[in-house]
Coordinates of C-alpha atoms and ligand atoms in Angstrom, one line a residue:
M1 CA 23.6 98.6 29.0
K2 CA 22.8 97.8 32.7
I3 CA 20.3 99.9 34.6
L4 CA 19.3 99.4 38.2
V5 CA 15.9 100.5 39.3
L6 CA 15.4 101.5 43.0
N7 CA 12.2 101.9 44.9
A8 CA 13.2 103.1 48.3
G9 CA 10.5 103.3 51.0
S10 CA 10.8 104.4 54.6
S11 CA 11.6 100.9 55.8
S12 CA 12.2 98.9 52.6
V13 CA 14.2 99.1 49.4
K14 CA 13.1 97.1 46.3
Y15 CA 15.5 96.8 43.4
Q16 CA 15.7 95.4 39.9
L17 CA 18.6 95.1 37.6
F18 CA 17.9 95.2 33.8
N19 CA 19.9 94.4 30.7
M20 CA 18.5 97.2 28.6
D21 CA 19.8 95.6 25.3
T22 CA 17.1 93.0 25.8
N23 CA 14.9 94.5 28.6
A24 CA 15.6 91.3 30.5
V25 CA 15.7 91.3 34.3
L26 CA 19.1 90.1 35.5
A27 CA 18.4 90.3 39.2
S28 CA 15.7 91.5 41.6
G29 CA 15.3 91.7 45.3
M30 CA 14.2 93.6 48.4
I31 CA 15.5 94.7 51.8
E32 CA 12.7 94.9 54.4
Q33 CA 12.4 96.0 57.9
I34 CA 15.1 98.6 57.7
G35 CA 15.6 100.1 61.2
E36 CA 14.3 97.1 63.0
N37 CA 16.2 94.4 64.8
E38 CA 16.0 91.7 62.2
S39 CA 16.0 93.0 58.7
N40 CA 15.5 90.7 55.8
A41 CA 17.4 91.0 52.5
K42 CA 16.8 88.9 49.4
I43 CA 18.1 88.7 45.8
K44 CA 16.8 86.5 43.0
Y45 CA 18.8 86.0 39.8
F46 CA 19.5 83.6 37.1
D47 CA 22.6 81.4 37.2
H48 CA 23.1 79.6 33.9
G49 CA 19.3 79.8 33.3
V50 CA 18.4 78.5 36.8
E51 CA 16.7 80.8 39.2
S52 CA 18.8 81.2 42.4
V53 CA 18.0 83.1 45.6
I54 CA 20.3 84.5 48.3
E55 CA 18.7 85.5 51.6
R56 CA 20.3 87.3 54.6
K57 CA 18.9 88.2 58.0
S58 CA 20.8 90.9 59.9
T59 CA 20.3 94.3 61.6
I60 CA 20.2 97.0 58.9
K61 CA 19.9 100.3 60.7
D62 CA 19.4 102.6 57.8
H63 CA 19.3 103.1 54.0
K64 CA 23.1 103.4 53.9
M65 CA 23.5 99.8 55.2
A66 CA 20.6 98.6 53.1
L67 CA 22.2 99.8 49.8
K68 CA 25.6 98.5 50.9
L69 CA 24.0 95.1 51.4
M70 CA 22.1 95.3 48.1
S71 CA 25.4 96.1 46.4
T72 CA 27.1 93.1 48.1
L73 CA 24.2 90.8 47.0
L74 CA 24.4 92.0 43.4
I75 CA 28.1 91.4 43.3
E76 CA 27.7 87.9 44.9
S77 CA 25.1 87.1 42.3
G78 CA 27.7 87.8 39.6
T79 CA 25.3 90.2 37.8
I80 CA 27.6 93.2 38.4
S81 CA 31.2 93.5 39.6
D82 CA 30.8 97.0 41.1
L83 CA 27.9 99.4 41.5
N84 CA 30.0 102.0 39.7
D85 CA 29.9 99.7 36.6
L86 CA 26.2 100.4 36.1
D87 CA 25.1 102.6 33.2
G88 CA 22.4 104.2 35.2
I89 CA 20.2 104.1 38.3
G90 CA 16.5 105.0 38.1
H91 CA 14.7 106.0 41.2
R92 CA 11.0 105.8 41.7
V93 CA 9.5 108.9 43.3
V94 CA 5.8 108.9 44.1
Q95 CA 5.2 112.7 44.3
G96 CA 6.9 115.1 41.9
G97 CA 4.3 117.8 42.4
A98 CA 3.8 120.3 39.6
S99 CA 7.6 120.8 39.3
F100 CA 8.3 117.6 37.3
R101 CA 6.6 116.7 34.1
E102 CA 9.4 114.4 32.9
P103 CA 12.0 112.1 34.4
V104 CA 15.2 114.1 35.3
I105 CA 18.8 113.6 36.3
V106 CA 19.3 114.0 40.0
T107 CA 20.8 117.4 40.9
D108 CA 20.8 119.3 44.2
Y109 CA 17.8 121.2 42.9
V110 CA 15.9 118.0 42.2
A111 CA 16.7 116.6 45.6
D112 CA 15.6 119.8 47.3
E113 CA 12.3 119.8 45.4
I114 CA 11.7 116.1 46.5
E115 CA 12.3 117.2 50.0
R116 CA 10.0 120.3 49.7
L117 CA 7.3 118.0 48.4
I118 CA 7.4 115.8 51.6
P119 CA 4.2 117.3 53.1
L120 CA 2.4 116.1 50.0
A121 CA 3.8 112.5 50.3
P122 CA 4.9 112.1 53.9
L123 CA 4.9 108.3 53.7
H124 CA 6.9 108.0 50.5
N125 CA 9.2 110.9 49.6
P126 CA 11.4 110.8 52.8
G127 CA 12.4 107.1 52.0
H128 CA 12.9 107.9 48.3
L129 CA 15.2 110.8 49.2
A130 CA 17.2 108.7 51.6
G131 CA 17.6 106.1 48.8
I132 CA 18.7 108.7 46.3
Q133 CA 21.2 110.4 48.7
V134 CA 22.9 107.1 49.6
S135 CA 22.9 105.9 46.1
I136 CA 24.8 109.0 44.9
E137 CA 27.3 108.5 47.7
Q138 CA 27.9 104.9 46.8
S139 CA 27.9 105.3 43.0
P140 CA 29.1 108.8 42.3
N141 CA 30.0 108.1 38.7
V142 CA 26.7 106.6 37.7
P143 CA 24.0 108.9 36.2
Q144 CA 21.0 108.8 38.6
V145 CA 17.5 109.6 37.2
V146 CA 14.3 110.1 39.1
V147 CA 11.0 108.9 37.5
F148 CA 7.9 110.4 39.1
D149 CA 4.6 108.6 39.6
T150 CA 2.9 111.9 39.0
A151 CA 4.6 112.9 35.8
F152 CA 2.3 111.1 33.4
H153 CA -0.6 113.0 34.8
S154 CA 1.0 116.4 34.3
T155 CA -0.9 116.8 31.0
M156 CA -4.2 117.0 32.8
P157 CA -6.0 120.3 32.0
K158 CA -6.6 122.8 34.8
H159 CA -10.4 122.2 34.8
A160 CA -9.7 118.5 35.6
Y161 CA -7.0 118.9 38.2
L162 CA -8.4 121.7 40.3
Y163 CA -10.7 121.3 43.3
A164 CA -13.6 123.7 43.6
I165 CA -12.3 125.2 46.8
P166 CA -11.0 128.8 47.2
Y167 CA -8.5 129.4 44.4
K168 CA -5.9 130.8 46.9
F169 CA -5.3 127.3 48.3
Y170 CA -4.1 126.2 44.8
E171 CA -2.0 129.3 44.5
D172 CA -0.5 129.3 48.0
L173 CA -0.4 125.7 48.9
K174 CA -0.5 123.9 45.5
I175 CA -3.6 122.0 46.6
R176 CA -4.8 120.2 43.4
R177 CA -5.2 116.8 42.0
Y178 CA -1.8 115.2 41.0
G179 CA -2.7 111.5 40.3
F180 CA -0.5 108.5 41.0
H181 CA 0.5 105.1 39.4
G182 CA 1.5 107.3 36.4
T183 CA 4.4 105.0 35.4
S184 CA 2.0 102.0 35.2
H185 CA -0.6 104.0 33.2
R186 CA 2.0 105.2 30.8
F187 CA 3.5 101.7 30.4
I188 CA 0.2 100.0 29.5
V189 CA -0.9 102.7 27.1
K190 CA 2.4 102.3 25.2
E191 CA 2.0 98.5 25.2
A192 CA -1.6 98.9 24.0
A193 CA -0.5 101.1 21.1
K194 CA 2.1 98.6 20.0
Y195 CA -0.3 95.7 20.4
L196 CA -3.2 97.4 18.5
Q197 CA -0.7 98.7 15.9
K198 CA -1.9 102.2 16.5
D199 CA -0.1 105.5 16.7
I200 CA 0.0 106.3 20.4
N201 CA -0.6 110.0 19.5
T202 CA -4.1 109.1 18.3
L203 CA -5.0 106.5 20.9
N204 CA -7.8 107.1 23.3
A205 CA -7.9 104.8 26.3
I206 CA -9.3 104.2 29.8
T207 CA -6.6 102.6 31.9
L208 CA -7.5 100.8 35.1
H209 CA -4.7 100.0 37.5
L210 CA -6.3 97.7 40.1
G211 CA -4.0 96.6 42.9
N212 CA -4.0 97.3 46.6
G213 CA -4.1 100.9 45.5
A214 CA -6.3 101.4 42.5
S215 CA -6.7 104.2 40.0
V216 CA -8.2 104.9 36.6
S217 CA -7.1 107.4 33.9
A218 CA -8.6 108.9 30.8
I219 CA -6.0 109.1 28.0
R220 CA -6.6 111.2 24.9
N221 CA -4.2 111.0 22.0
G222 CA -1.8 109.1 24.3
K223 CA -1.8 111.8 27.0
C224 CA -3.5 111.7 30.4
V225 CA -6.5 114.2 30.6
D226 CA -8.0 112.9 33.9
T227 CA -7.2 110.5 36.6
S228 CA -9.1 109.3 39.7
M229 CA -6.4 109.9 42.4
G230 CA -6.0 113.4 43.7
L231 CA -3.8 115.4 46.0
T232 CA -3.0 112.0 47.6
P233 CA -3.7 108.4 46.5
L234 CA -6.9 108.4 48.5
E235 CA -9.3 109.7 46.0
G236 CA -11.2 107.8 43.4
L237 CA -11.8 104.0 43.2
I238 CA -12.5 101.8 46.2
M239 CA -9.2 100.2 47.3
G240 CA -8.0 97.5 49.6
T241 CA -8.1 99.8 52.7
R242 CA -8.8 103.2 51.2
S243 CA -12.3 104.6 50.8
G244 CA -11.7 106.4 47.5
D245 CA -14.3 109.1 46.8
I246 CA -16.3 110.1 49.8
D247 CA -18.3 113.2 50.9
P248 CA -15.9 115.1 53.1
A249 CA -18.9 115.9 55.3
V250 CA -18.8 112.3 56.6
L251 CA -15.5 113.2 58.2
F252 CA -16.9 116.4 59.8
Y253 CA -19.8 114.3 61.1
L254 CA -17.5 111.7 62.7
A255 CA -15.3 114.4 64.2
R256 CA -18.3 116.2 65.8
K257 CA -20.3 113.1 66.7
L258 CA -17.5 110.8 68.0
G259 CA -14.7 113.3 68.6
Y260 CA -12.4 111.7 66.0
S261 CA -9.1 113.6 65.6
I262 CA -7.5 114.4 62.3
D263 CA -5.1 111.4 62.8
D264 CA -8.1 109.1 63.6
L265 CA -9.8 110.2 60.4
D266 CA -6.7 109.8 58.3
K267 CA -6.3 106.3 59.6
L268 CA -9.9 105.5 59.1
V269 CA -10.1 106.4 55.4
N270 CA -6.6 105.2 54.5
K271 CA -6.2 102.1 56.5
E272 CA -9.5 100.8 57.7
S273 CA -11.9 101.5 54.9
G274 CA -12.3 100.3 51.3
L275 CA -12.8 96.5 50.9
K276 CA -11.5 96.0 54.4
G277 CA -14.0 98.4 55.9
I278 CA -16.9 96.7 54.3
C279 CA -16.0 93.0 54.7
G280 CA -13.0 92.9 57.0
N281 CA -10.6 91.7 54.4
N282 CA -8.5 93.6 51.8
D283 CA -7.1 90.7 49.8
M284 CA -9.2 90.2 46.7
R285 CA -8.5 86.4 46.5
A286 CA -9.8 86.0 50.0
I287 CA -12.8 88.2 49.4
N288 CA -13.7 86.1 46.2
K289 CA -13.5 82.9 48.3
L290 CA -15.7 84.3 51.0
A291 CA -18.3 85.6 48.5
E292 CA -18.3 82.1 46.8
E293 CA -19.0 80.6 50.3
G294 CA -22.0 82.9 50.6
D295 CA -20.6 85.7 52.8
A296 CA -22.9 88.6 52.2
Q297 CA -20.5 91.4 53.3
A298 CA -17.8 90.0 50.9
Q299 CA -20.3 90.1 48.1
L300 CA -21.3 93.6 49.0
A301 CA -17.7 94.7 49.0
L302 CA -17.2 93.2 45.5
D303 CA -20.4 94.9 44.2
M304 CA -19.3 98.2 45.5
F305 CA -15.8 97.8 44.1
N306 CA -17.2 97.0 40.6
Y307 CA -19.9 99.6 40.7
R308 CA -17.3 102.4 41.4
I309 CA -15.2 101.2 38.5
K310 CA -18.2 101.2 36.2
K311 CA -19.1 104.8 37.2
Y312 CA -15.6 105.9 36.3
I313 CA -15.7 104.0 33.0
G314 CA -18.9 105.9 32.2
S315 CA -17.6 109.3 33.2
Y316 CA -14.3 108.9 31.3
S317 CA -16.2 107.6 28.3
A318 CA -18.1 111.0 28.4
V319 CA -14.8 112.9 28.9
L320 CA -13.1 111.1 25.9
G321 CA -16.0 110.9 23.5
R322 CA -14.3 108.1 21.5
V323 CA -12.7 105.3 23.4
D324 CA -10.4 102.9 21.5
C325 CA -9.6 100.6 24.4
I326 CA -10.1 99.9 28.1
I327 CA -7.0 98.4 29.7
F328 CA -7.0 96.4 32.9
T329 CA -3.8 95.9 34.9
G330 CA -2.4 95.4 38.5
G331 CA -2.8 92.4 40.7
I332 CA -6.6 92.5 40.5
G333 CA -7.0 93.8 36.9
E334 CA -4.6 91.2 35.5
N335 CA -6.0 88.2 37.5
D336 CA -9.6 88.8 38.5
S337 CA -11.9 87.9 35.6
N338 CA -15.0 88.6 37.7
V339 CA -14.0 92.1 38.4
R340 CA -13.4 92.7 34.7
L341 CA -16.7 91.1 33.7
N342 CA -18.9 92.8 36.3
S343 CA -17.4 96.3 36.1
C344 CA -18.0 96.2 32.3
S345 CA -21.4 94.6 32.5
D346 CA -24.4 96.2 30.7
L347 CA -22.2 98.8 28.9
K348 CA -23.2 97.8 25.4
N349 CA -24.6 101.3 25.0
L350 CA -21.1 102.6 25.3
G351 CA -19.8 100.0 22.8
I352 CA -18.2 97.9 25.6
E353 CA -18.8 94.1 25.6
I354 CA -16.7 91.4 27.2
D355 CA -16.4 87.9 25.9
A356 CA -16.9 85.9 29.1
T357 CA -15.1 82.8 27.8
I358 CA -12.0 84.6 26.6
N359 CA -12.1 86.7 29.8
N360 CA -11.7 83.5 31.8
Q361 CA -8.5 82.5 30.0
R362 CA -5.3 82.8 32.0
C363 CA -2.6 84.6 30.1
R364 CA 0.8 85.9 31.0
D365 CA 0.8 88.2 28.0
I366 CA -1.6 90.7 26.5
L367 CA -5.1 89.4 26.1
T368 CA -8.1 90.9 24.2
I369 CA -11.2 90.1 26.3
S370 CA -13.8 92.1 24.4
S371 CA -16.2 90.3 22.1
S372 CA -15.9 90.7 18.3
E373 CA -19.0 93.0 18.4
S374 CA -17.5 95.3 21.0
K375 CA -16.6 98.7 19.5
V376 CA -14.2 99.3 22.3
K377 CA -11.3 96.8 22.7
V378 CA -11.0 95.6 26.2
L379 CA -7.4 94.4 27.0
V380 CA -5.6 92.9 29.9
I381 CA -2.0 94.1 29.9
P382 CA 0.5 93.0 32.7
T383 CA 2.1 96.2 34.0
N384 CA 5.8 96.5 34.5
E385 CA 6.6 99.7 36.4
E386 CA 10.2 98.8 37.0
L387 CA 10.9 98.2 33.3
E388 CA 9.2 101.5 32.5
I389 CA 11.4 103.3 35.0
A390 CA 14.4 101.6 33.4
I391 CA 13.3 102.6 29.9
Q392 CA 12.8 106.2 30.9
T393 CA 16.1 106.2 32.8
K394 CA 17.9 105.0 29.6
E395 CA 16.2 107.6 27.5
V396 CA 17.3 110.4 29.8
I397 CA 20.9 109.1 29.9
E398 CA 21.0 108.8 26.1
N399 CA 19.6 112.3 25.6
M400 CA 22.4 113.6 27.8
K401 CA 25.1 112.3 25.4
Ligands
LIG1 P1 0.1 96.6 44.9 O1 -0.8 97.8 44.8 O2 0.5 96.4 46.4 O3 1.3 96.6 44.0 P2 -0.9 94.4 43.4 O4 -0.9 95.0 42.1 O5 0.1 93.3 43.7 O6 -0.8 95.4 44.6 O7 -2.4 93.8 43.7 C1 -2.7 93.2 45.0 C2 -4.1 92.7 44.9 O8 -4.2 91.8 43.8 C3 -4.6 92.0 46.1 O9 -5.9 92.4 46.4 C4 -4.6 90.5 45.6 O10 -5.6 89.8 46.3 C5 -5.0 90.7 44.2 N1 -4.7 89.5 43.4 C6 -3.5 88.9 43.2 N2 -3.7 87.8 42.5 C7 -5.0 87.6 42.3 C8 -5.8 86.6 41.7 N3 -5.3 85.5 41.1 N4 -7.2 86.8 41.7 C9 -7.7 87.9 42.2 N5 -7.0 88.9 42.8 C10 -5.7 88.7 42.9

């Protein structure tokens, strides 16, 4: 069974082709700078066990041309002979609002809903929608499934997802917390249950997805009961360029004092804040290097980043009562042993203790980094959102039969 996973953004399309009999990646690639003069297209695949790459530079004016080129590259790589031979296409959609709690087959209703949700995800949903529409045109015989980043968080109770603002804004405008990175949180909880040989339906976990964007979820009995991102992916942890939690009055103050417009403020908290706002850099590797060289602002950014994570671990421990495991994932969570050690330091009272030696080990697979005395297992689990989308796409297609 071959399933293609598509992540279409406003100016890029990432894709991955899976053999779902073995969960192996057959090919992966991306098309960037769609709509600009020189677009860049790439595919990586295995030819008799050897990794091969094809790259093309051309003008790709829209998603239609992008998906045509992707199809040409997939066929050239020999991994498929025609897009219509695929068993399914899974589309990543960031914002599914309150309408979608599960992955679904694309219908006119589903496409209309994704369009209706554009105001809640203006940077993401238009690109997703363009990708879905072109994909249906090009592969009309292939079942197309959408997998929502928000779906895993749809089990949050109302007291966790509501903002304490007048209730009519929830009723009229659906302003509430939705959460994001759901596909990744779901994937690592499932992996942890398998690894710990526990029934997922009894597993309590705190999952930390730490990449450029970062979020943390509280999982009770395998289901999400709280998460740090909100109406948009701005709330919660400190991120590369996003402030995370902030007193909204800071923004009123800036507007009144410096005359900042809504757009200025939006840019400030989304693009110029977080790690970058504190130390001028948003790449954790560079920040670590600067801190090692004695850069005080870089060290401050690290301290603030870790402190915010620690606060969430504490509050989600209170939410859950019993925590079986804490899971780190994402570019930072999987690779940065200092972040893991420092965000979990002095948490013995919560039953959390990291073994510093094991924590320093490099591992491409799952690693337990907690000490033998730690009541809570602390795990590093590489995430694989594309595979999770492919798995969910396969499940939806099989349930149709
Ligand atoms: P995205 O949210 O864009 O998918 P990733 O999950 O790839 O992001 O994470 C990107 C972040 O991971 C960057 O801050 C990068 O510096 C950090 N990162 C990647 N590798 C390492 C590493 N070896 N050590 C520390 N941080 C790393």
